[in-house]
Coordinates of C-alpha atoms in Angstrom, one line a residue:
X1 CA -15.8 33.1 141.6
X2 CA -18.3 33.8 144.4
X3 CA -21.0 31.1 144.4
X4 CA -24.6 32.0 144.9
X5 CA -27.0 30.8 147.5
X6 CA -27.5 27.1 148.1
X7 CA -30.5 24.9 149.0
X8 CA -28.2 21.9 149.8
X9 CA -28.5 20.6 153.3
X10 CA -26.0 17.9 152.4
X11 CA -23.0 20.0 151.4
X12 CA -20.8 17.2 150.0
X13 CA -20.6 18.5 146.4
X14 CA -20.0 22.1 147.3
X15 CA -17.4 21.0 149.9
X16 CA -15.6 19.0 147.3
X17 CA -15.5 21.5 144.4
X18 CA -11.9 22.3 143.3
X19 CA -10.2 25.3 144.9
X20 CA -11.5 28.4 143.1
X21 CA -7.9 29.2 141.9
X22 CA -8.0 25.9 139.9
X23 CA -11.2 26.7 138.1
X24 CA -11.3 27.8 134.5
X25 CA -12.4 31.3 133.7
X26 CA -16.2 31.3 133.3
X27 CA -17.7 33.7 130.7
X28 CA -21.4 34.1 131.8
X29 CA -22.4 37.2 129.8
X30 CA -25.6 36.5 128.0
X31 CA -26.5 33.6 130.3
X32 CA -28.5 35.3 132.9
X33 CA -30.5 33.1 135.3
X34 CA -32.1 33.9 138.6
X35 CA -30.2 33.1 141.8
X36 CA -32.6 30.3 142.6
X37 CA -33.1 27.9 139.7
X38 CA -34.2 24.3 139.4
X39 CA -33.4 22.9 136.0
X40 CA -35.9 20.1 136.1
X41 CA -38.7 22.6 136.9
X42 CA -37.7 24.7 133.9
X43 CA -37.9 21.6 131.6
X44 CA -41.3 20.4 132.8
X45 CA -43.6 22.6 134.9
X46 CA -42.4 25.8 133.3
X47 CA -43.1 24.3 129.8
X48 CA -46.7 23.6 130.9
X49 CA -46.9 27.2 132.1
X50 CA -45.7 28.4 128.7
X51 CA -48.5 26.5 126.9
X52 CA -46.9 23.2 126.0
X53 CA -48.9 21.1 128.4
X54 CA -50.7 19.0 125.7
X55 CA -47.8 18.7 123.3
X56 CA -45.9 15.4 123.3
X57 CA -42.7 15.4 125.4
X58 CA -41.7 11.7 125.5
X59 CA -42.2 8.7 123.2
X60 CA -41.3 5.3 124.5
X61 CA -42.4 2.1 126.3
X62 CA -45.3 1.9 123.9
X63 CA -46.9 5.2 124.8
X64 CA -46.6 9.0 124.5
X65 CA -46.3 11.4 127.4
X66 CA -47.4 15.0 127.2
X67 CA -45.6 17.8 129.0
X68 CA -48.4 18.0 131.5
X69 CA -48.2 14.2 132.2
X70 CA -44.4 14.4 132.5
X71 CA -44.6 17.3 134.9
X72 CA -47.2 15.5 137.1
X73 CA -45.4 12.2 136.9
X74 CA -42.1 13.7 138.0
X75 CA -43.8 15.7 140.8
X76 CA -45.2 12.4 142.2
X77 CA -41.8 10.7 142.0
X78 CA -40.1 13.6 143.7
X79 CA -42.6 13.5 146.5
X80 CA -41.8 9.9 147.1
X81 CA -38.1 10.6 147.4
X82 CA -38.6 13.4 150.0
X83 CA -41.7 12.2 151.9
X84 CA -41.1 8.4 151.9
X85 CA -37.3 8.2 151.8
X86 CA -36.2 11.3 153.6
X87 CA -34.1 12.6 150.7
X88 CA -32.2 15.8 151.7
X89 CA -31.2 18.4 149.1
X90 CA -27.7 17.8 148.0
X91 CA -27.7 14.1 148.5
X92 CA -26.5 12.0 145.6
X93 CA -29.0 9.8 143.9
X94 CA -27.7 7.1 141.5
X95 CA -29.9 6.0 138.6
X96 CA -29.3 2.8 136.8
X97 CA -31.3 2.1 133.6
X98 CA -31.2 2.0 129.8
X99 CA -32.8 4.8 127.9
X100 CA -36.5 4.8 128.5
X101 CA -39.1 7.4 129.7
X102 CA -39.0 6.1 133.3
X103 CA -35.3 6.7 133.5
X104 CA -35.7 10.3 132.4
X105 CA -38.7 10.8 134.7
X106 CA -36.5 9.6 137.7
X107 CA -33.7 11.9 136.6
X108 CA -36.0 14.9 136.5
X109 CA -37.7 13.9 139.8
X110 CA -34.4 13.7 141.6
X111 CA -33.3 17.1 140.4
X112 CA -36.7 18.5 141.4
X113 CA -36.1 17.1 144.8
X114 CA -32.8 18.9 145.1
X115 CA -30.6 15.8 144.7
X116 CA -27.4 15.5 142.7
X117 CA -27.9 12.9 140.1
X118 CA -25.4 10.3 139.2
X119 CA -26.6 8.3 136.1
X120 CA -25.0 5.0 135.2
X121 CA -25.1 2.5 132.3
X122 CA -26.9 -0.8 132.7
X123 CA -23.9 -2.8 131.6
X124 CA -21.8 -1.8 134.6
X125 CA -20.9 -4.5 137.0
X126 CA -20.9 -4.4 140.8
X127 CA -17.3 -3.5 141.1
X128 CA -17.6 -0.6 138.6
X129 CA -20.7 0.6 140.4
X130 CA -18.9 0.4 143.7
X131 CA -16.2 2.7 142.5
X132 CA -18.8 5.3 141.4
X133 CA -20.8 4.9 144.7
X134 CA -17.7 5.4 146.8
X135 CA -16.4 8.4 144.8
X136 CA -19.8 10.2 145.0
X137 CA -20.7 8.8 148.4
X138 CA -24.1 7.7 147.1
X139 CA -26.7 6.6 149.8
X140 CA -29.8 6.2 147.6
X141 CA -30.2 4.5 144.2
X142 CA -33.1 4.2 141.8
X143 CA -32.9 1.2 139.5
X144 CA -34.8 -0.4 136.7
X145 CA -36.2 -3.6 138.4
X146 CA -34.7 -5.7 135.5
X147 CA -31.2 -4.5 136.5
X148 CA -31.3 -4.8 140.3
X149 CA -28.7 -7.6 140.6
X150 CA -25.4 -5.8 140.3
X151 CA -26.6 -2.8 142.3
X152 CA -27.9 -4.9 145.2
X153 CA -24.6 -6.7 145.2
X154 CA -22.9 -3.3 145.4
X155 CA -25.2 -2.2 148.2
X156 CA -24.6 -5.4 150.2
X157 CA -21.1 -4.5 151.1
X158 CA -21.1 -0.7 150.5
X159 CA -20.2 1.7 153.3
X160 CA -22.4 4.4 151.6
X161 CA -25.2 2.8 149.6
X162 CA -28.0 2.0 152.0
X163 CA -31.2 1.9 149.8
X164 CA -32.0 0.7 146.3
X165 CA -35.5 1.4 145.0
X166 CA -36.8 -0.3 141.9
X167 CA -38.8 1.3 139.1
X168 CA -40.5 -0.3 136.1
X169 CA -38.4 0.7 133.1
X170 CA -40.7 -1.3 130.8
X171 CA -43.5 1.3 131.4
X172 CA -46.0 -0.9 133.3
X173 CA -45.7 1.2 136.5
X174 CA -45.2 -1.9 138.5
X175 CA -42.0 -1.1 140.6
X176 CA -41.8 -0.1 144.2
X177 CA -41.2 3.5 143.2
X178 CA -44.1 3.5 140.7
X179 CA -46.6 2.2 143.2
X180 CA -45.6 4.7 145.8
X181 CA -45.8 7.6 143.3
X182 CA -49.3 6.6 142.2
X183 CA -50.6 7.6 145.6
X184 CA -49.0 11.1 145.6
X185 CA -50.7 14.3 144.3
X186 CA -49.8 15.6 140.9
X187 CA -48.6 18.9 142.4
X188 CA -45.3 19.3 144.2
X189 CA -43.3 22.2 145.4
X190 CA -39.8 21.6 144.0
X191 CA -36.8 22.4 146.1
X192 CA -35.6 25.9 145.3
X193 CA -32.1 25.1 144.4
X194 CA -29.5 27.7 143.7
X195 CA -28.3 28.2 140.1
X196 CA -24.8 27.3 141.4
X197 CA -25.9 24.2 143.2
X198 CA -24.5 21.0 141.7
X199 CA -27.2 19.1 139.9
X200 CA -25.2 16.4 138.1
X201 CA -22.1 14.3 138.7
X202 CA -21.1 13.0 135.2
X203 CA -18.4 10.4 135.1
X204 CA -16.1 10.5 132.1
X205 CA -16.6 7.5 129.9
X206 CA -13.1 6.1 130.5
X207 CA -11.9 6.0 126.9
X208 CA -8.5 7.1 128.2
X209 CA -8.3 5.2 131.5
X210 CA -9.6 5.9 135.0
X211 CA -12.9 7.8 135.0
X212 CA -13.3 11.1 136.7
X213 CA -16.5 12.8 138.1
X214 CA -17.3 16.1 136.6
X215 CA -19.6 18.6 138.5
X216 CA -22.3 20.6 136.7
X217 CA -24.6 23.2 138.1
X218 CA -28.3 23.8 137.5
X219 CA -27.5 26.7 135.3
X220 CA -25.0 24.6 133.2
X221 CA -27.8 22.3 132.2
X222 CA -29.7 25.2 130.7
X223 CA -26.7 26.9 129.2
X224 CA -25.9 24.0 126.8
X225 CA -29.5 24.2 125.4
X226 CA -29.7 28.0 125.3
X227 CA -26.3 28.2 123.6
X228 CA -25.4 25.2 121.4
X229 CA -28.8 23.7 120.7
X230 CA -30.4 27.0 119.9
X231 CA -27.6 28.3 117.7
X232 CA -26.3 25.2 116.0
X233 CA -29.6 23.2 115.6
X234 CA -32.3 25.9 115.6
X235 CA -34.6 23.6 117.6
X236 CA -38.3 24.2 117.3
X237 CA -41.3 22.7 119.1
X238 CA -42.0 20.7 115.9
X239 CA -38.8 18.7 116.2
X240 CA -38.7 15.1 117.1
X241 CA -35.3 13.9 118.6
X242 CA -33.9 10.4 118.2
X243 CA -30.5 8.9 118.9
X244 CA -28.3 6.2 120.3
X245 CA -26.2 7.7 123.1
X246 CA -27.1 6.8 126.6
X247 CA -28.7 9.4 128.9
X248 CA -26.0 8.4 131.4
X249 CA -23.5 10.3 129.3
X250 CA -23.7 14.1 128.7
X251 CA -23.8 13.8 124.9
X252 CA -27.1 11.8 125.3
X253 CA -28.4 13.7 128.2
X254 CA -28.2 16.9 126.2
X255 CA -29.3 15.5 122.8
X256 CA -32.1 13.3 124.0
X257 CA -33.4 15.1 127.1
X258 CA -32.4 18.7 127.8
X259 CA -32.4 20.0 124.3
X260 CA -35.9 18.8 123.3
X261 CA -37.5 19.6 126.6
X262 CA -36.0 23.1 126.7
X263 CA -37.8 24.0 123.5
X264 CA -41.0 22.1 123.7
X265 CA -40.0 19.4 121.2
X266 CA -40.5 15.6 121.5
X267 CA -37.9 13.0 122.2
X268 CA -37.9 9.2 121.5
X269 CA -36.4 7.0 124.2
X270 CA -36.2 3.4 123.2
X271 CA -34.1 0.7 124.7
X272 CA -33.5 -1.2 121.5
X273 CA -32.0 1.6 119.4
X274 CA -28.8 0.5 117.8
X275 CA -26.8 1.6 114.7
X276 CA -28.4 -1.3 112.8
X277 CA -32.1 -0.3 113.3
X278 CA -31.8 3.5 113.7
X279 CA -32.8 4.2 110.1
X280 CA -36.0 2.2 110.4
X281 CA -36.9 4.0 113.7
X282 CA -36.3 7.4 112.1
X283 CA -38.7 6.4 109.4
X284 CA -41.3 5.1 111.8
X285 CA -41.4 8.2 114.0
X286 CA -40.5 10.8 111.4
X287 CA -37.7 12.0 113.5
X288 CA -36.1 15.3 112.6
X289 CA -32.9 15.5 114.6
X290 CA -30.6 12.6 115.2
X291 CA -27.7 12.3 117.7
X292 CA -25.4 9.3 117.1
X293 CA -21.8 8.3 116.2
X294 CA -20.1 8.0 112.8
X295 CA -20.5 4.2 112.8
X296 CA -24.3 4.6 112.8
X297 CA -24.3 7.1 109.9
X298 CA -22.1 4.7 107.9
X299 CA -24.7 1.9 108.5
X300 CA -27.6 4.3 107.6
X301 CA -25.9 5.0 104.3
X302 CA -26.0 1.3 103.5
X303 CA -29.6 1.3 104.6
X304 CA -30.4 4.1 102.1
X305 CA -28.9 1.9 99.4
X306 CA -31.6 -0.6 100.3
X307 CA -34.3 2.0 100.1
X308 CA -34.5 3.4 103.7
X309 CA -36.5 6.7 103.9
X310 CA -34.7 9.3 106.0
X311 CA -36.4 12.3 104.4
X312 CA -37.8 13.5 107.7
X313 CA -34.3 14.1 109.1
X314 CA -33.3 17.7 108.9
X315 CA -30.3 17.6 111.3
X316 CA -27.8 14.7 111.7
X317 CA -25.5 15.4 114.6
X318 CA -22.3 13.4 114.9
X319 CA -20.3 12.9 118.1
X320 CA -18.3 10.5 120.2
X321 CA -15.7 10.0 117.5
X322 CA -14.2 12.0 114.6
X323 CA -16.4 12.0 111.6
X324 CA -14.4 10.5 108.6
X325 CA -14.6 12.7 105.5
X326 CA -15.9 9.8 103.3
X327 CA -19.0 9.4 105.5
X328 CA -19.7 13.1 105.4
X329 CA -19.3 13.3 101.7
X330 CA -21.5 10.3 100.9
X331 CA -24.2 11.5 103.3
X332 CA -24.2 15.0 101.7
X333 CA -24.4 13.4 98.2
X334 CA -27.3 11.2 99.1
X335 CA -29.4 13.5 101.3
X336 CA -28.3 17.0 100.3
X337 CA -27.9 17.8 104.0
X338 CA -24.8 17.9 106.1
X339 CA -23.8 15.8 109.0
X340 CA -23.2 18.4 111.7
X341 CA -20.0 17.6 113.5
X342 CA -18.9 19.4 116.7
X343 CA -16.8 18.6 119.7
X344 CA -17.5 18.7 123.4
X345 CA -16.4 16.9 126.5
X346 CA -17.9 15.6 129.7
X347 CA -15.9 18.3 131.5
X348 CA -17.6 21.0 129.4
X349 CA -21.0 19.2 129.5
X350 CA -21.6 19.4 125.8
X351 CA -20.4 20.9 122.5
X352 CA -18.4 24.1 122.5
X353 CA -17.3 23.9 118.8
X354 CA -19.7 23.1 116.1
X355 CA -20.7 23.4 112.5
X356 CA -24.2 24.8 111.9
X357 CA -27.1 23.7 109.7
X358 CA -26.4 26.8 107.6
X359 CA -22.7 27.0 108.1
X360 CA -20.9 23.7 107.7
X361 CA -17.4 22.9 106.3
X362 CA -16.4 19.3 105.7
X363 CA -13.5 18.0 107.7
X364 CA -13.9 20.7 110.4
X365 CA -15.6 20.9 113.7
X366 CA -16.8 24.3 112.8
X367 CA -16.5 27.5 114.9
X368 CA -17.0 28.3 118.6
X369 CA -20.5 28.2 120.0
X370 CA -21.6 31.7 121.2
X371 CA -20.2 32.4 124.6
X372 CA -17.1 30.3 124.2
X373 CA -13.6 31.3 123.3
X374 CA -11.3 28.8 121.6
X375 CA -7.7 29.0 120.7
X376 CA -4.8 26.7 119.7
X377 CA -1.8 26.9 122.1
X378 CA 1.7 25.4 122.4
X379 CA 3.1 23.6 125.5
X380 CA 3.7 27.0 127.2
X381 CA 0.1 28.2 126.6
X382 CA 1.1 30.6 123.9
X383 CA -1.4 31.0 121.0
X384 CA 0.0 29.6 117.7
X385 CA -0.4 31.0 114.2
X386 CA -3.3 29.8 111.9
X387 CA -2.5 26.4 110.4
X388 CA -0.2 25.4 113.2
X389 CA -0.9 22.2 115.1
X390 CA -1.3 22.7 118.8
X391 CA -3.5 22.0 121.8
X392 CA -7.1 23.0 122.0
X393 CA -7.9 25.4 124.8
X394 CA -11.4 26.6 125.5
X395 CA -13.2 28.7 128.0
X396 CA -16.8 29.8 128.2
X397 CA -20.0 29.6 130.4
X398 CA -19.3 26.0 131.3
X399 CA -16.0 24.4 132.4
X400 CA -14.2 21.7 134.2
X401 CA -14.8 21.1 137.9
X402 CA -13.6 17.6 139.0
X403 CA -14.9 16.1 142.2
X404 CA -11.9 15.9 144.5
X405 CA -9.4 15.0 141.8
X406 CA -5.8 16.1 141.4
X407 CA -6.2 16.0 137.6
X408 CA -8.1 19.3 137.8
X409 CA -4.7 21.1 137.5
X410 CA -3.9 19.2 134.3
X411 CA -7.2 19.9 132.6
X412 CA -7.3 23.6 133.6
X413 CA -4.3 25.9 133.0
X414 CA -4.2 29.6 133.2
X415 CA -8.0 29.7 133.3
X416 CA -8.4 27.6 130.1
X417 CA -9.8 24.1 129.7
X418 CA -7.3 21.9 127.9
X419 CA -9.4 19.1 126.4
X420 CA -6.5 16.8 125.3
X421 CA -7.2 17.4 121.6
X422 CA -4.7 18.4 118.9
X423 CA -6.2 20.9 116.5
X424 CA -5.4 23.5 113.8
X425 CA -7.4 26.6 112.9
X426 CA -7.6 27.9 109.4
X427 CA -7.6 31.6 108.3
X428 CA -11.4 31.7 108.2
X429 CA -11.6 30.6 111.8
X430 CA -12.7 27.0 111.3
X431 CA -11.2 24.4 113.6
X432 CA -9.9 21.1 112.3
X433 CA -9.4 18.1 114.6
X434 CA -6.1 16.3 114.2
X435 CA -6.1 13.8 117.0
X436 CA -6.2 13.3 120.7
X437 CA -2.9 14.7 121.9
X438 CA -2.0 11.2 123.0
X439 CA -3.0 9.9 119.5
X440 CA -0.3 11.8 117.6
X441 CA 2.1 9.2 116.3
X442 CA 5.8 10.3 116.1
X443 CA 7.4 8.1 113.4
X444 CA 10.7 8.7 111.8
X445 CA 10.6 12.4 112.6
X446 CA 7.0 12.9 111.3
X447 CA 3.9 13.8 113.2
X448 CA 1.1 11.5 112.0
X449 CA -2.5 12.0 113.2
X450 CA -4.3 8.7 113.7
X451 CA -7.7 9.9 112.5
X452 CA -6.3 10.9 109.2
X453 CA -5.0 7.4 108.6
X454 CA -8.3 6.0 109.8
X455 CA -10.2 8.2 107.3
X456 CA -8.0 6.9 104.5
X457 CA -8.6 3.3 105.5
X458 CA -12.4 3.8 105.7
X459 CA -12.5 5.0 102.2
X460 CA -11.6 1.5 101.1
X461 CA -14.6 -0.6 100.2
X462 CA -13.6 -3.6 102.3
X463 CA -13.1 -1.8 105.6
X464 CA -16.1 -1.6 108.0
X465 CA -14.3 0.3 110.8
X466 CA -10.8 0.8 112.1
X467 CA -8.7 2.3 114.8
X468 CA -5.1 3.5 114.4
X469 CA -2.5 3.6 117.1
X470 CA 1.3 4.1 117.4
X471 CA 3.4 1.2 118.6
X472 CA 7.1 1.2 119.6
X473 CA 9.7 0.7 117.0
X474 CA 13.5 0.5 117.5
X475 CA 14.2 2.3 114.2
X476 CA 11.5 4.9 113.9
X477 CA 10.5 5.4 117.5
X478 CA 6.9 4.5 116.6
X479 CA 5.1 3.0 113.6
X480 CA 1.5 3.3 112.6
X481 CA -0.5 0.2 113.4
X482 CA -4.1 -0.2 112.1
X483 CA -6.7 -2.4 113.8
X484 CA -9.2 -3.2 111.0
X485 CA -12.6 -4.8 111.1
X486 CA -13.2 -6.0 107.5
X487 CA -16.7 -6.0 106.0
X488 CA -18.6 -9.2 106.1
X489 CA -17.2 -11.6 103.5
X490 CA -13.8 -10.0 103.3
X491 CA -10.8 -12.0 104.3
X492 CA -8.4 -10.4 106.8
X493 CA -5.2 -11.8 105.3
X494 CA -1.9 -10.6 104.0
X495 CA -3.4 -9.9 100.6
X496 CA -6.0 -7.5 102.1
X497 CA -3.3 -6.0 104.3
X498 CA -1.1 -5.2 101.3
X499 CA -4.1 -3.7 99.4
X500 CA -5.0 -1.5 102.3
X501 CA -1.4 -0.2 102.7
X502 CA -1.2 0.6 99.0
X503 CA -4.6 2.3 99.2
X504 CA -3.5 4.6 102.0
X505 CA -0.4 5.6 100.1
X506 CA -2.6 6.8 97.3
X507 CA -4.9 8.8 99.5
X508 CA -2.5 10.5 101.9
X509 CA 1.2 11.0 102.1
X510 CA 2.9 7.6 101.8
X511 CA 4.9 8.0 105.0
X512 CA 1.6 7.9 106.9
X513 CA 0.7 4.4 105.8
X514 CA 0.1 1.7 108.5
X515 CA 3.2 -0.5 108.6
X516 CA 1.4 -3.0 110.8
X517 CA -2.2 -4.1 110.2
X518 CA -4.1 -6.2 112.7
X519 CA -7.5 -7.7 111.6
X520 CA -10.1 -8.1 114.3
X521 CA -13.8 -8.9 114.6
X522 CA -14.6 -5.8 116.7
X523 CA -13.0 -2.8 118.4
X524 CA -13.1 -2.2 122.1
X525 CA -15.5 0.5 123.0
X526 CA -16.8 2.3 126.0
X527 CA -20.5 2.1 126.7
X528 CA -21.0 5.4 125.0
X529 CA -19.5 4.1 121.8
X530 CA -16.1 5.6 121.9
X531 CA -13.2 3.4 120.8
X532 CA -10.8 2.6 123.6
X533 CA -7.5 2.9 121.8
X534 CA -5.5 2.5 124.9
X535 CA -6.8 -1.1 125.1
X536 CA -5.4 -1.8 121.6
X537 CA -1.8 -1.0 122.8
X538 CA -0.4 -4.4 123.7
X539 CA -3.8 -6.0 124.1
X540 CA -5.5 -8.9 122.4
X541 CA -8.7 -8.1 120.6
X542 CA -11.2 -10.6 119.2
X543 CA -10.1 -11.9 115.8
X544 CA -12.4 -12.4 112.9
X545 CA -13.8 -16.0 112.6

């Protein structure tokens, strides 16, 4: 693929793209953008030009921001980066913050200024930040003043990170960056980046080990909205988005920033959102579209039992983990609306397979989003017949580009992205997730999908959450082991273990039951909420008290 023009003076990201022969095939028909494109301008200033200036864009930190205010705020911040800190287009800017309006404003400002954004979670420690800084060769960081400690520790000994600028994530405009921005004019000529300039380095969440940096262009940021969000969610300017995923991860960046801003809708960015209070926040703000994980929907179901009002919600989107069938079925029964499950990856930026509001099938991840081709293949990349378990292969307008990483050749084969998921496809063209390819348990000659066993366990009234892995066994090769968090008040003992084993045998084929059950107080997760199953293998997890 021949790349278009670039505005980057610092050419680090373009220089470190994979060799073009290692790229996936990109299918760009229907996604036509001008050669010069700045995604942040399209999400702010362009929306003002389209007449959305006085509509609410952001809600958070005890105030509301209109599209006009957001455009002007980000213009001022971008001016500070270029005029006061000599930011050059193409330089990487790391942002460290929880979800709040200031974080999103900094993200948009950096993109307007032509930077390549690297967003990070507030829970990362200095050593973790150092690995990201070194990989991306970050020289400038923007940090919530409440979270400066680890980042300044990182900068102190870093060969790359030279400057950390604080901003006030609490919304009081009292950080160094905020004070400098207040003196800048509300107008700003954004850097005229190319549509093929890298705008985002997104680090994988590490649910399977060492994180990788994925590279996404300005056009990619708009493609996921103009494709998935438009088709699967039918977003309108009257929508109000809410959710728990961090903006530092692409699931949250799309669902809580790019999608609402692309269509003139509003988004709620609150630092205190958790699965436990999400139902009340939805009621308070009359949110219409929610992005969160299955665990939160399970807790919201319990909140509905106590009278929670979720009637404003028209689209409940599930991601991060497989949606267990019992949660979907109970949600459908109580609300009359589906939970919309899909699948995406950091490498693909967002969802490429999804159910739709008007086309949803329980237990499936739906059909390909327009622009994407998806097939199930064997180890030799041959397409397998319907109903046959195989590897998920996808190609479309977005695709995997790792930053200087040999694993590019593993993720991309013959022009297809191999996501590491085992799937089947039925005769009607709906795709059904079986497991991560490394979560298929081979026991006594049988292939057992861990998520199927998890769904069976979750249908038991005394199970709050669980994760299933395979462990070595001299006789069977592997056996199924379930790590189970019991509900409050339940006793994780031999009696409950036997009850759960018997229950699974009645729900699915008996050979799939967990021969080993480990009770624990919590499951290890990434900061984006994904269960880290690799940490359960041979590891000690907190036991219930």
